[in-house]
């Protein structure tokens, strides 16, 4: 099932009164069911923070985040985990070094009291293109690309509808990035996932996303369709600069 | 042809305790040009760069020839090597956050290069450093001179690194992923600064990167490494006409702006790539 996501005036403020610091001034955007929505911007612009707000890993925000019209804040933990899952940037840091793939995949099933565990684990690991024998491996026995596949399998095992992807390929080589992007693309076609993807690479946005938001200092400057990238159809000066730099970088030869 | 700056023939590197060699028979020469070394993680590209500066304690380095100008890098003592590092050959590392000393003012760190290698007063070194900071397009170098690394941005940090590495006017600069920690908008500025300085001063540049676009735009010649070997050497402008299936695979795996949405080509690694000679 595909879900829609809507964020309205999500902001984070530290302190109160005149000394208050707004680290995330106000973020609003909506994502259609089954859409792949990109978040781009320079480091420190708040892209990952937005994902952490949606997943409630950060819960000090104010405003509204609605998934299929239902507020994430009011969603019970169990339901939230079944609705959304996150894939992190660094596959070397996001898997427990002393847990086998089986342990990693089994834990959510136990917590959520799901049956057919062996069957579900086999399915998740095959879905991400790894052989079933990999269930008994440890992270140090896997390459970076394989680890990221395991991280995706971990996200898939609870059959969520929304995947939050935080730079899922920036720690990987281009050749491995291609495999992971193809995998994500295929899963979206098969299952109708909604993706929100943070990246700094506009070529990846162009390849994967339908629309994307350009962030600067915690604010969304502009939401653009992917078609705007090759022609640099942005109007905000920063968005223009970002797209311009990416185009120049890619084609200046 | 003028005398090459660097001649490397059949370079082999084995890390201490490793059963196989990390670099297996790499050969190239470098003139006053910009040479790119590309490859995936683990292909041995950074190891080559570090071996040139002899920054691999515990590793065994052998080569038929490893000449830098009039020096034989294989036989040089550590004491002599100290005079080469930073003075005649220097290295720009990936992330300024980790390569600058966090508790010293950035300007003093730049000036240190000059103080160490030339006979001069502190004031002279400071002047040199300030001029160099200006050359890497840092506005208000006097203010930046007295700042600490945590007070400057990543792009500025990397420009400080460039200033530090070029201050002693070396013959060869090795840049190991100089911009992969930077944002796209900043990346181009930093590369353009590095590029123009290297060209103006006639410095040889080795750019180590996993980014094909970067070497295409900022290098004259490219070595493509796979599993410790050079599989192909190309002029950067001919990168699209690469013949080795590995190079072609890398190029095809890259998503492109305005490219189709068909699944990206995936590398089909062949065992014979491990053995082929470039």
Short mmCIF file of C-alpha atoms in Angstrom, two decimals:
data_model
loop_
_atom_site.label_atom_id
_atom_site.label_comp_id
_atom_site.label_asym_id
_atom_site.label_seq_id
_atom_site.Cartn_x
_atom_site.Cartn_y
_atom_site.Cartn_z
CA UNK A 1 0.00 0.00 0.00
CA UNK A 2 1.28 3.46 -0.85
CA UNK A 3 1.05 6.28 1.62
CA UNK A 4 1.18 10.03 1.30
CA UNK A 5 3.29 12.23 3.55
CA UNK A 6 2.57 15.77 4.49
CA UNK A 7 4.72 17.99 6.67
CA UNK A 8 3.38 21.35 7.79
CA UNK A 9 5.48 24.02 9.47
CA UNK A 10 7.85 21.55 11.06
CA UNK A 11 10.36 23.53 13.07
CA UNK A 12 12.90 23.02 15.82
CA UNK A 13 13.80 25.76 18.25
CA UNK A 14 16.33 25.61 21.04
CA UNK A 15 15.90 27.91 24.01
CA UNK A 16 13.18 30.50 24.47
CA UNK A 17 12.73 34.26 24.26
CA UNK A 18 15.20 36.47 22.42
CA UNK A 19 18.04 33.95 22.76
CA UNK A 20 16.07 31.20 21.02
CA UNK A 21 17.78 29.55 18.07
CA UNK A 22 15.66 28.15 15.30
CA UNK A 23 17.70 25.37 13.79
CA UNK A 24 14.90 24.33 11.47
CA UNK A 25 12.79 27.42 10.79
CA UNK A 26 9.81 25.94 8.99
CA UNK A 27 9.54 23.01 6.64
CA UNK A 28 6.40 22.18 4.67
CA UNK A 29 6.05 19.84 1.74
CA UNK A 30 3.82 17.02 0.66
CA UNK A 31 4.66 13.75 -1.02
CA UNK A 32 2.11 11.84 -3.09
CA UNK A 33 1.57 8.09 -2.55
CA UNK A 34 4.20 6.08 -4.41
CA UNK A 35 6.30 9.13 -5.18
CA UNK A 36 10.06 9.40 -4.79
CA UNK A 37 10.77 12.78 -3.25
CA UNK A 38 14.32 14.12 -3.03
CA UNK A 39 15.82 16.45 -0.44
CA UNK A 40 19.00 18.20 -1.55
CA UNK A 41 21.13 20.98 -0.14
CA UNK A 42 24.53 21.63 1.35
CA UNK A 43 25.77 19.98 4.53
CA UNK A 44 24.10 21.45 7.56
CA UNK A 45 21.02 22.55 5.63
CA UNK A 46 18.77 20.23 7.62
CA UNK A 47 18.05 17.50 5.09
CA UNK A 48 18.74 14.60 7.41
CA UNK A 49 17.04 16.40 10.30
CA UNK A 50 13.80 16.42 8.32
CA UNK A 51 14.02 12.63 7.93
CA UNK A 52 14.74 12.24 11.63
CA UNK A 53 11.68 14.35 12.42
CA UNK A 54 9.44 12.25 10.18
CA UNK A 55 10.73 9.04 11.76
CA UNK A 56 10.46 10.53 15.28
CA UNK A 57 14.14 9.78 15.95
CA UNK A 58 14.10 13.48 16.77
CA UNK A 59 10.90 14.39 18.56
CA UNK A 60 11.51 17.93 19.76
CA UNK A 61 9.89 19.50 16.71
CA UNK A 62 6.65 21.41 16.51
CA UNK A 63 4.20 21.41 13.62
CA UNK A 64 2.46 18.51 11.92
CA UNK A 65 3.67 15.48 10.05
CA UNK A 66 0.87 13.42 8.59
CA UNK A 67 1.23 10.02 6.99
CA UNK A 68 -1.93 9.17 5.06
CA UNK A 69 -3.61 11.93 7.04
CA UNK A 70 -2.56 10.49 10.40
CA UNK A 71 -0.15 12.34 12.67
CA UNK A 72 3.11 10.46 13.32
CA UNK A 73 3.17 11.90 16.80
CA UNK A 74 -0.06 10.15 17.69
CA UNK A 75 0.87 6.89 16.03
CA UNK A 76 1.78 4.17 18.53
CA UNK A 77 5.42 3.08 18.22
CA UNK A 78 4.53 -0.34 16.86
CA UNK A 79 2.34 1.11 14.14
CA UNK A 80 4.92 3.75 13.29
CA UNK A 81 7.60 1.15 12.76
CA UNK A 82 5.31 -0.84 10.52
CA UNK A 83 4.59 2.29 8.48
CA UNK A 84 8.01 3.81 8.02
CA UNK A 85 11.59 2.63 8.09
CA UNK A 86 14.87 4.37 7.55
CA UNK A 87 18.05 3.43 5.67
CA UNK A 88 21.16 5.25 6.85
CA UNK A 89 24.15 6.59 5.01
CA UNK A 90 27.00 4.55 6.29
CA UNK A 91 26.58 0.80 6.04
CA UNK A 92 29.76 0.40 8.07
CA UNK A 93 28.26 2.21 11.02
CA UNK A 94 24.63 1.19 10.91
CA UNK A 95 24.95 -2.57 11.42
CA UNK A 96 25.89 -4.05 14.78
CA UNK A 97 29.35 -5.58 14.30
CA UNK A 98 28.66 -8.57 16.54
CA UNK A 99 25.22 -9.46 15.28
CA UNK A 100 24.76 -11.80 12.36
CA UNK A 101 22.42 -10.81 9.55
CA UNK A 102 19.94 -13.30 10.97
CA UNK A 103 19.94 -11.61 14.37
CA UNK A 104 19.53 -8.19 12.74
CA UNK A 105 16.55 -9.33 10.70
CA UNK A 106 15.01 -11.47 13.43
CA UNK A 107 14.83 -8.80 16.11
CA UNK A 108 12.07 -6.67 14.53
CA UNK A 109 10.04 -9.83 13.89
CA UNK A 110 10.25 -10.79 17.55
CA UNK A 111 9.37 -7.30 18.76
CA UNK A 112 6.40 -7.11 16.45
CA UNK A 113 5.34 -10.70 17.22
CA UNK A 114 5.28 -11.76 13.59
CA UNK A 115 5.16 -15.43 12.65
CA UNK A 116 6.88 -17.32 9.81
CA UNK A 117 10.14 -15.71 10.80
CA UNK A 118 12.43 -17.96 8.79
CA UNK A 119 10.22 -17.51 5.74
CA UNK A 120 10.13 -13.71 6.12
CA UNK A 121 13.90 -13.48 6.60
CA UNK A 122 14.53 -15.59 3.52
CA UNK A 123 12.19 -13.41 1.52
CA UNK A 124 13.76 -10.15 2.71
CA UNK A 125 17.30 -11.30 1.97
CA UNK A 126 16.33 -12.63 -1.49
CA UNK A 127 14.42 -9.43 -2.24
CA UNK A 128 17.61 -7.42 -1.88
CA UNK A 129 19.48 -9.80 -4.14
CA UNK A 130 21.58 -11.71 -1.61
CA UNK A 131 21.74 -15.51 -1.25
CA UNK A 132 19.95 -17.06 1.75
CA UNK A 133 23.29 -18.35 3.07
CA UNK A 134 24.22 -14.73 3.89
CA UNK A 135 21.84 -14.88 6.87
CA UNK A 136 24.62 -16.46 8.88
CA UNK A 137 27.26 -13.88 8.04
CA UNK A 138 28.50 -11.05 10.19
CA UNK A 139 28.96 -7.47 8.91
CA UNK A 140 32.74 -7.81 8.63
CA UNK A 141 32.22 -10.67 6.19
CA UNK A 142 30.26 -8.40 3.84
CA UNK A 143 31.34 -5.70 1.38
CA UNK A 144 29.97 -2.15 1.63
CA UNK A 145 27.33 -2.79 -1.02
CA UNK A 146 26.25 -6.04 0.63
CA UNK A 147 25.98 -4.30 3.99
CA UNK A 148 23.77 -1.62 2.49
CA UNK A 149 21.59 -4.40 1.03
CA UNK A 150 21.30 -5.90 4.51
CA UNK A 151 20.34 -2.47 5.87
CA UNK A 152 17.64 -2.26 3.21
CA UNK A 153 16.46 -5.80 4.03
CA UNK A 154 16.21 -4.76 7.69
CA UNK A 155 14.04 -1.84 6.64
CA UNK A 156 11.87 -4.07 4.44
CA UNK A 157 11.27 -6.87 6.89
CA UNK A 158 8.41 -5.10 8.66
CA UNK A 159 6.79 -4.39 5.30
CA UNK A 160 6.59 -0.61 5.71
CA UNK A 161 5.00 1.69 3.15
CA UNK A 162 7.35 4.62 3.50
CA UNK A 163 11.12 4.38 3.25
CA UNK A 164 13.29 7.26 4.44
CA UNK A 165 16.63 7.06 2.65
CA UNK A 166 19.43 9.13 4.14
CA UNK A 167 22.16 9.29 1.49
CA UNK A 168 21.87 5.56 0.90
CA UNK A 169 24.69 5.42 -1.66
CA UNK A 170 27.10 8.23 -0.86
CA UNK A 171 29.50 5.95 1.01
CA UNK A 172 29.61 3.52 -1.92
CA UNK A 173 31.54 3.30 -5.19
CA UNK A 174 29.69 4.23 -8.39
CA UNK A 175 29.54 0.63 -9.52
CA UNK A 176 27.97 -0.41 -6.21
CA UNK A 177 25.78 2.68 -6.13
CA UNK A 178 24.31 1.55 -9.47
CA UNK A 179 23.34 -1.80 -7.94
CA UNK A 180 21.67 -0.19 -4.92
CA UNK A 181 19.80 2.41 -6.99
CA UNK A 182 18.55 -0.32 -9.33
CA UNK A 183 17.41 -2.32 -6.31
CA UNK A 184 15.55 0.64 -4.80
CA UNK A 185 13.95 1.41 -8.16
CA UNK A 186 12.79 -2.19 -8.60
CA UNK A 187 11.39 -2.39 -5.07
CA UNK A 188 9.43 0.78 -5.64
CA UNK A 189 7.93 -0.56 -8.85
CA UNK A 190 7.03 -3.87 -7.23
CA UNK A 191 5.69 -2.64 -3.91
CA UNK A 192 4.61 0.94 -4.54
CA UNK A 193 6.80 2.33 -1.77
CA UNK A 194 6.88 6.04 -1.08
CA UNK A 195 10.48 7.22 -0.82
CA UNK A 196 11.90 10.34 0.72
CA UNK A 197 15.53 10.44 -0.24
CA UNK A 198 18.24 12.74 1.05
CA UNK A 199 21.19 13.11 -1.30
CA UNK A 200 23.72 15.67 -2.41
CA UNK A 201 24.03 14.25 -5.89
CA UNK A 202 21.63 15.76 -8.40
CA UNK A 203 22.40 13.02 -10.92
CA UNK A 204 20.96 10.55 -8.41
CA UNK A 205 17.93 12.79 -7.92
CA UNK A 206 17.41 12.94 -11.66
CA UNK A 207 17.67 9.19 -11.88
CA UNK A 208 15.40 8.31 -8.96
CA UNK A 209 13.07 11.12 -7.90
CA UNK A 210 9.94 12.65 -9.33
CA UNK A 211 10.26 15.92 -7.46
CA UNK A 212 12.81 17.35 -5.08
CA UNK A 213 13.16 20.14 -2.56
CA UNK A 214 16.26 22.32 -2.33
CA UNK A 215 17.08 23.18 1.29
CA UNK A 216 19.20 26.03 2.63
CA UNK A 217 19.71 26.90 6.30
CA UNK A 218 16.81 24.68 7.37
CA UNK A 219 14.35 26.10 4.89
CA UNK A 220 13.00 24.73 1.68
CA UNK A 221 13.86 27.28 -0.96
CA UNK A 222 12.04 25.61 -3.78
CA UNK A 223 10.32 22.36 -4.77
CA UNK A 224 11.12 21.39 -8.33
CA UNK A 225 10.20 18.57 -10.70
CA UNK A 226 13.12 16.47 -11.95
CA UNK A 227 12.66 17.93 -15.41
CA UNK A 228 13.97 21.23 -14.04
CA UNK A 229 17.50 19.84 -13.54
CA UNK A 230 18.85 19.57 -17.12
CA UNK A 231 17.51 23.02 -18.06
CA UNK A 232 18.20 24.62 -14.64
CA UNK A 233 14.61 25.75 -14.24
CA UNK A 234 15.07 26.93 -10.66
CA UNK A 235 14.12 30.47 -9.70
CA UNK A 236 15.65 30.77 -6.22
CA UNK A 237 19.27 31.97 -6.52
CA UNK A 238 20.68 29.20 -4.29
CA UNK A 239 18.78 26.46 -6.12
CA UNK A 240 20.04 27.88 -9.42
CA UNK A 241 23.59 27.92 -8.11
CA UNK A 242 23.35 24.33 -6.88
CA UNK A 243 21.91 22.99 -10.12
CA UNK A 244 24.31 25.14 -12.15
CA UNK A 245 27.32 23.80 -10.24
CA UNK A 246 26.15 20.21 -10.69
CA UNK A 247 25.62 20.69 -14.41
CA UNK A 248 29.00 22.33 -14.80
CA UNK A 249 30.68 19.63 -12.78
CA UNK A 250 29.15 16.88 -14.84
CA UNK A 251 29.49 18.26 -18.32
CA UNK A 252 32.43 20.67 -18.33
CA UNK A 253 34.69 18.86 -20.72
CA UNK B 1 60.58 15.76 -23.98
CA UNK B 2 61.60 17.42 -20.74
CA UNK B 3 62.79 15.32 -17.86
CA UNK B 4 59.91 13.74 -15.97
CA UNK B 5 59.29 14.74 -12.35
CA UNK B 6 58.43 11.25 -11.27
CA UNK B 7 59.24 7.85 -12.69
CA UNK B 8 57.62 4.78 -11.25
CA UNK B 9 58.36 1.36 -12.60
CA UNK B 10 56.88 -1.89 -11.35
CA UNK B 11 55.86 -0.55 -7.94
CA UNK B 12 54.71 -3.24 -5.54
CA UNK B 13 53.40 -2.67 -2.04
CA UNK B 14 52.56 -5.24 0.58
CA UNK B 15 51.11 -4.24 3.92
CA UNK B 16 52.65 -5.86 6.96
CA UNK B 17 51.06 -9.23 7.62
CA UNK B 18 49.02 -9.25 4.39
CA UNK B 19 49.15 -12.34 2.24
CA UNK B 20 48.70 -10.50 -1.06
CA UNK B 21 50.11 -7.29 -2.43
CA UNK B 22 47.92 -4.19 -2.27
CA UNK B 23 49.63 -2.70 -5.30
CA UNK B 24 50.92 -5.07 -7.95
CA UNK B 25 53.30 -3.70 -10.52
CA UNK B 26 52.21 -0.12 -11.15
CA UNK B 27 54.31 1.89 -13.61
CA UNK B 28 53.91 5.45 -14.82
CA UNK B 29 55.84 8.64 -15.40
CA UNK B 30 54.73 12.14 -14.57
CA UNK B 31 55.84 15.37 -16.20
CA UNK B 32 54.54 18.84 -15.44
CA UNK B 33 51.00 17.64 -15.94
CA UNK B 34 47.88 16.66 -14.06
CA UNK B 35 47.53 12.93 -13.68
CA UNK B 36 44.37 11.33 -12.33
CA UNK B 37 44.29 7.95 -10.61
CA UNK B 38 40.79 6.50 -10.42
CA UNK B 39 39.41 3.26 -9.11
CA UNK B 40 37.03 1.85 -6.55
CA UNK B 41 37.72 1.68 -2.85
CA UNK B 42 40.41 -0.87 -2.21
CA UNK B 43 41.93 -0.64 -5.67
CA UNK B 44 45.20 0.67 -4.23
CA UNK B 45 45.08 4.24 -5.53
CA UNK B 46 45.65 5.94 -2.18
CA UNK B 47 48.30 3.37 -1.31
CA UNK B 48 50.26 4.44 -4.39
CA UNK B 49 50.02 8.09 -3.32
CA UNK B 50 51.17 7.33 0.19
CA UNK B 51 54.02 5.14 -0.98
CA UNK B 52 55.44 8.06 -2.98
CA UNK B 53 55.74 10.06 0.25
CA UNK B 54 56.84 6.94 2.12
CA UNK B 55 53.94 7.27 4.51
CA UNK B 56 53.34 3.56 4.90
CA UNK B 57 55.06 2.36 8.05
CA UNK B 58 55.17 -1.40 8.21
CA UNK B 59 54.53 -1.91 4.53
CA UNK B 60 57.06 -3.40 2.15
CA UNK B 61 57.63 -1.25 -0.91
CA UNK B 62 59.60 -2.57 -3.85
CA UNK B 63 60.04 -1.18 -7.32
CA UNK B 64 62.39 -1.43 -10.26
CA UNK B 65 62.49 2.33 -10.24
CA UNK B 66 61.04 5.02 -8.00
CA UNK B 67 62.70 8.26 -8.97
CA UNK B 68 61.56 11.72 -7.97
CA UNK B 69 63.59 14.32 -9.86
CA UNK B 70 67.18 13.45 -8.98
CA UNK B 71 66.26 11.43 -5.91
CA UNK B 72 65.78 7.71 -5.51
CA UNK B 73 62.83 7.42 -3.16
CA UNK B 74 63.61 3.80 -2.38
CA UNK B 75 66.97 4.41 -0.79
CA UNK B 76 66.46 7.83 0.78
CA UNK B 77 66.93 7.87 4.54
CA UNK B 78 64.11 9.07 6.77
CA UNK B 79 66.13 12.20 7.59
CA UNK B 80 66.44 13.05 3.91
CA UNK B 81 62.79 12.18 3.38
CA UNK B 82 61.84 14.90 5.90
CA UNK B 83 63.38 17.42 3.53
CA UNK B 84 61.30 16.10 0.67
CA UNK B 85 57.93 15.93 2.41
CA UNK B 86 56.17 19.25 2.37
CA UNK B 87 59.06 20.93 0.58
CA UNK B 88 59.34 19.19 -2.75
CA UNK B 89 56.39 16.84 -2.62
CA UNK B 90 53.25 17.40 -0.60
CA UNK B 91 49.86 15.83 -0.10
CA UNK B 92 46.37 17.24 0.23
CA UNK B 93 44.11 14.92 2.16
CA UNK B 94 40.40 14.31 1.94
CA UNK B 95 38.89 15.98 4.95
CA UNK B 96 40.24 19.24 6.40
CA UNK B 97 38.32 18.51 9.61
CA UNK B 98 40.70 15.68 10.35
CA UNK B 99 43.88 16.88 8.74
CA UNK B 100 44.25 20.26 10.43
CA UNK B 101 45.42 20.43 14.03
CA UNK B 102 42.28 21.43 15.95
CA UNK B 103 44.10 23.35 18.69
CA UNK B 104 46.37 25.55 16.60
CA UNK B 105 45.48 28.66 14.63
CA UNK B 106 45.19 27.83 10.94
CA UNK B 107 47.58 30.58 9.86
CA UNK B 108 50.35 29.29 12.13
CA UNK B 109 49.88 25.84 10.65
CA UNK B 110 50.33 27.27 7.16
CA UNK B 111 53.35 29.33 8.19
CA UNK B 112 54.96 26.30 9.80
CA UNK B 113 55.64 24.82 6.35
CA UNK B 114 57.74 27.88 5.53
CA UNK B 115 59.47 28.09 8.89
CA UNK B 116 60.47 24.48 8.72
CA UNK B 117 61.91 24.46 5.25
CA UNK B 118 63.41 27.94 4.86
CA UNK B 119 65.68 30.07 6.96
CA UNK B 120 63.49 33.01 7.88
CA UNK B 121 61.96 34.99 10.69
CA UNK B 122 58.50 34.34 12.08
CA UNK B 123 57.27 37.62 10.61
CA UNK B 124 58.48 36.62 7.15
CA UNK B 125 56.75 33.26 7.42
CA UNK B 126 53.59 35.01 8.50
CA UNK B 127 53.73 37.32 5.48
CA UNK B 128 54.28 34.36 3.17
CA UNK B 129 51.34 32.53 4.71
CA UNK B 130 49.08 35.56 4.37
CA UNK B 131 50.00 35.99 0.71
CA UNK B 132 49.30 32.32 0.13
CA UNK B 133 45.94 32.48 1.91
CA UNK B 134 45.08 35.33 -0.41
CA UNK B 135 46.17 33.27 -3.40
CA UNK B 136 43.67 30.55 -2.47
CA UNK B 137 40.99 33.28 -2.56
CA UNK B 138 40.33 33.58 1.14
CA UNK B 139 38.75 36.95 1.73
CA UNK B 140 40.21 38.74 4.72
CA UNK B 141 43.23 36.44 5.23
CA UNK B 142 44.30 38.38 8.34
CA UNK B 143 41.15 37.35 10.17
CA UNK B 144 41.27 33.74 8.98
CA UNK B 145 44.95 33.48 9.96
CA UNK B 146 44.02 33.76 13.63
CA UNK B 147 41.05 31.41 13.53
CA UNK B 148 40.94 27.81 14.68
CA UNK B 149 39.94 24.98 12.33
CA UNK B 150 36.49 24.59 13.92
CA UNK B 151 35.72 28.22 13.10
CA UNK B 152 36.09 27.83 9.35
CA UNK B 153 33.92 25.96 6.86
CA UNK B 154 34.93 22.79 5.04
CA UNK B 155 35.57 24.59 1.78
CA UNK B 156 37.73 27.17 3.49
CA UNK B 157 39.56 24.44 5.41
CA UNK B 158 40.41 22.70 2.19
CA UNK B 159 41.69 25.99 0.73
CA UNK B 160 43.86 26.40 3.82
CA UNK B 161 45.24 22.91 3.18
CA UNK B 162 46.01 23.84 -0.41
CA UNK B 163 47.76 27.00 0.78
CA UNK B 164 49.80 24.98 3.25
CA UNK B 165 50.81 22.41 0.66
CA UNK B 166 51.74 24.91 -2.05
CA UNK B 167 53.55 27.39 0.18
CA UNK B 168 56.96 25.75 -0.15
CA UNK B 169 56.48 25.64 -3.94
CA UNK B 170 56.82 21.87 -4.34
CA UNK B 171 57.46 20.06 -7.62
CA UNK B 172 54.72 17.55 -7.04
CA UNK B 173 51.40 17.69 -5.21
CA UNK B 174 49.39 14.57 -4.49
CA UNK B 175 45.72 15.32 -3.86
CA UNK B 176 43.95 12.35 -2.31
CA UNK B 177 40.20 12.85 -2.80
CA UNK B 178 40.60 16.59 -2.18
CA UNK B 179 36.94 17.45 -2.55
CA UNK B 180 34.85 14.41 -1.69
CA UNK B 181 34.00 15.86 1.73
CA UNK B 182 32.76 19.11 0.18
CA UNK B 183 29.41 20.24 -1.20
CA UNK B 184 28.98 20.44 -4.96
CA UNK B 185 28.81 24.23 -5.00
CA UNK B 186 32.05 24.57 -3.03
CA UNK B 187 33.77 21.68 -4.76
CA UNK B 188 34.13 23.50 -8.08
CA UNK B 189 35.56 26.63 -6.47
CA UNK B 190 38.18 24.64 -4.60
CA UNK B 191 39.11 22.61 -7.67
CA UNK B 192 39.41 25.72 -9.82
CA UNK B 193 41.72 27.33 -7.26
CA UNK B 194 43.89 24.23 -7.04
CA UNK B 195 43.89 23.90 -10.80
CA UNK B 196 44.97 27.46 -11.54
CA UNK B 197 47.72 27.43 -8.89
CA UNK B 198 49.12 24.14 -10.11
CA UNK B 199 49.13 25.35 -13.70
CA UNK B 200 50.62 28.76 -12.98
CA UNK B 201 53.45 27.33 -10.96
CA UNK B 202 54.11 24.38 -13.23
CA UNK B 203 53.60 21.86 -10.43
CA UNK B 204 53.01 18.21 -11.23
CA UNK B 205 49.70 17.02 -9.82
CA UNK B 206 48.48 13.55 -8.99
CA UNK B 207 44.76 13.59 -8.33
CA UNK B 208 43.50 10.47 -6.60
CA UNK B 209 39.75 10.11 -6.85
CA UNK B 210 36.87 7.75 -7.31
CA UNK B 211 35.01 10.43 -9.24
CA UNK B 212 35.23 10.07 -12.99
CA UNK B 213 33.73 13.51 -13.63
CA UNK B 214 36.38 15.12 -11.51
CA UNK B 215 39.35 13.55 -13.28
CA UNK B 216 37.73 14.14 -16.64
CA UNK B 217 37.51 17.87 -15.93
CA UNK B 218 40.70 18.49 -14.00
CA UNK B 219 43.32 16.08 -15.34
CA UNK B 220 45.27 15.63 -18.53
CA UNK B 221 45.83 11.93 -18.23
CA UNK B 222 44.07 9.21 -16.25
CA UNK B 223 45.24 5.88 -14.86
CA UNK B 224 42.45 3.45 -14.06
CA UNK B 225 43.28 1.03 -11.26
CA UNK B 226 41.60 -2.23 -10.44
CA UNK B 227 42.73 -4.59 -7.68
CA UNK B 228 46.19 -3.06 -7.36
CA UNK B 229 46.94 -2.85 -11.07
CA UNK B 230 46.66 -0.18 -13.70
CA UNK B 231 44.22 -1.62 -16.22
CA UNK B 232 44.17 1.33 -18.59
CA UNK B 233 45.88 4.70 -19.19
CA UNK B 234 44.00 7.32 -21.16
CA UNK B 235 44.01 10.98 -22.04
CA UNK B 236 41.24 12.50 -19.91
CA UNK B 237 39.38 13.78 -22.95
CA UNK B 238 39.29 10.26 -24.39
CA UNK B 239 37.67 8.79 -21.30
CA UNK B 240 34.47 8.13 -23.22
CA UNK B 241 36.46 6.08 -25.68
CA UNK B 242 37.88 3.80 -23.00
CA UNK B 243 38.43 0.26 -24.15
CA UNK B 244 38.86 -1.74 -21.00
CA UNK B 245 35.54 -3.28 -19.91
CA UNK B 246 36.17 -2.14 -16.33
CA UNK B 247 36.52 1.52 -17.29
CA UNK B 248 33.51 1.27 -19.56
CA UNK B 249 31.56 -0.40 -16.76
CA UNK B 250 32.43 2.40 -14.33
CA UNK B 251 31.33 5.04 -16.82
CA UNK B 252 28.07 3.25 -17.57
CA UNK B 253 27.26 2.75 -13.88
CA UNK B 254 27.15 6.47 -13.29
CA UNK B 255 23.74 8.15 -13.26
CA UNK B 256 23.74 11.26 -15.42
CA UNK B 257 21.62 14.37 -15.36
CA UNK B 258 19.18 14.11 -18.24
CA UNK B 259 19.99 10.44 -18.68
CA UNK B 260 17.24 7.87 -19.12
CA UNK B 261 15.64 6.08 -16.21
CA UNK B 262 16.54 2.63 -17.41
CA UNK B 263 18.26 0.52 -14.77
CA UNK B 264 21.92 1.50 -14.53
CA UNK B 265 24.51 -0.80 -15.97
CA UNK B 266 26.09 -2.97 -13.30
CA UNK B 267 29.72 -4.10 -13.37
CA UNK B 268 30.16 -7.69 -14.34
CA UNK B 269 33.56 -8.33 -12.79
CA UNK B 270 35.73 -10.68 -14.77
CA UNK B 271 38.44 -12.72 -13.10
CA UNK B 272 40.88 -12.02 -15.95
CA UNK B 273 40.88 -8.28 -15.05
CA UNK B 274 42.98 -9.25 -12.08
CA UNK B 275 45.76 -10.52 -14.30
CA UNK B 276 45.64 -8.36 -17.42
CA UNK B 277 48.57 -6.08 -18.08
CA UNK B 278 47.89 -2.50 -18.97
#
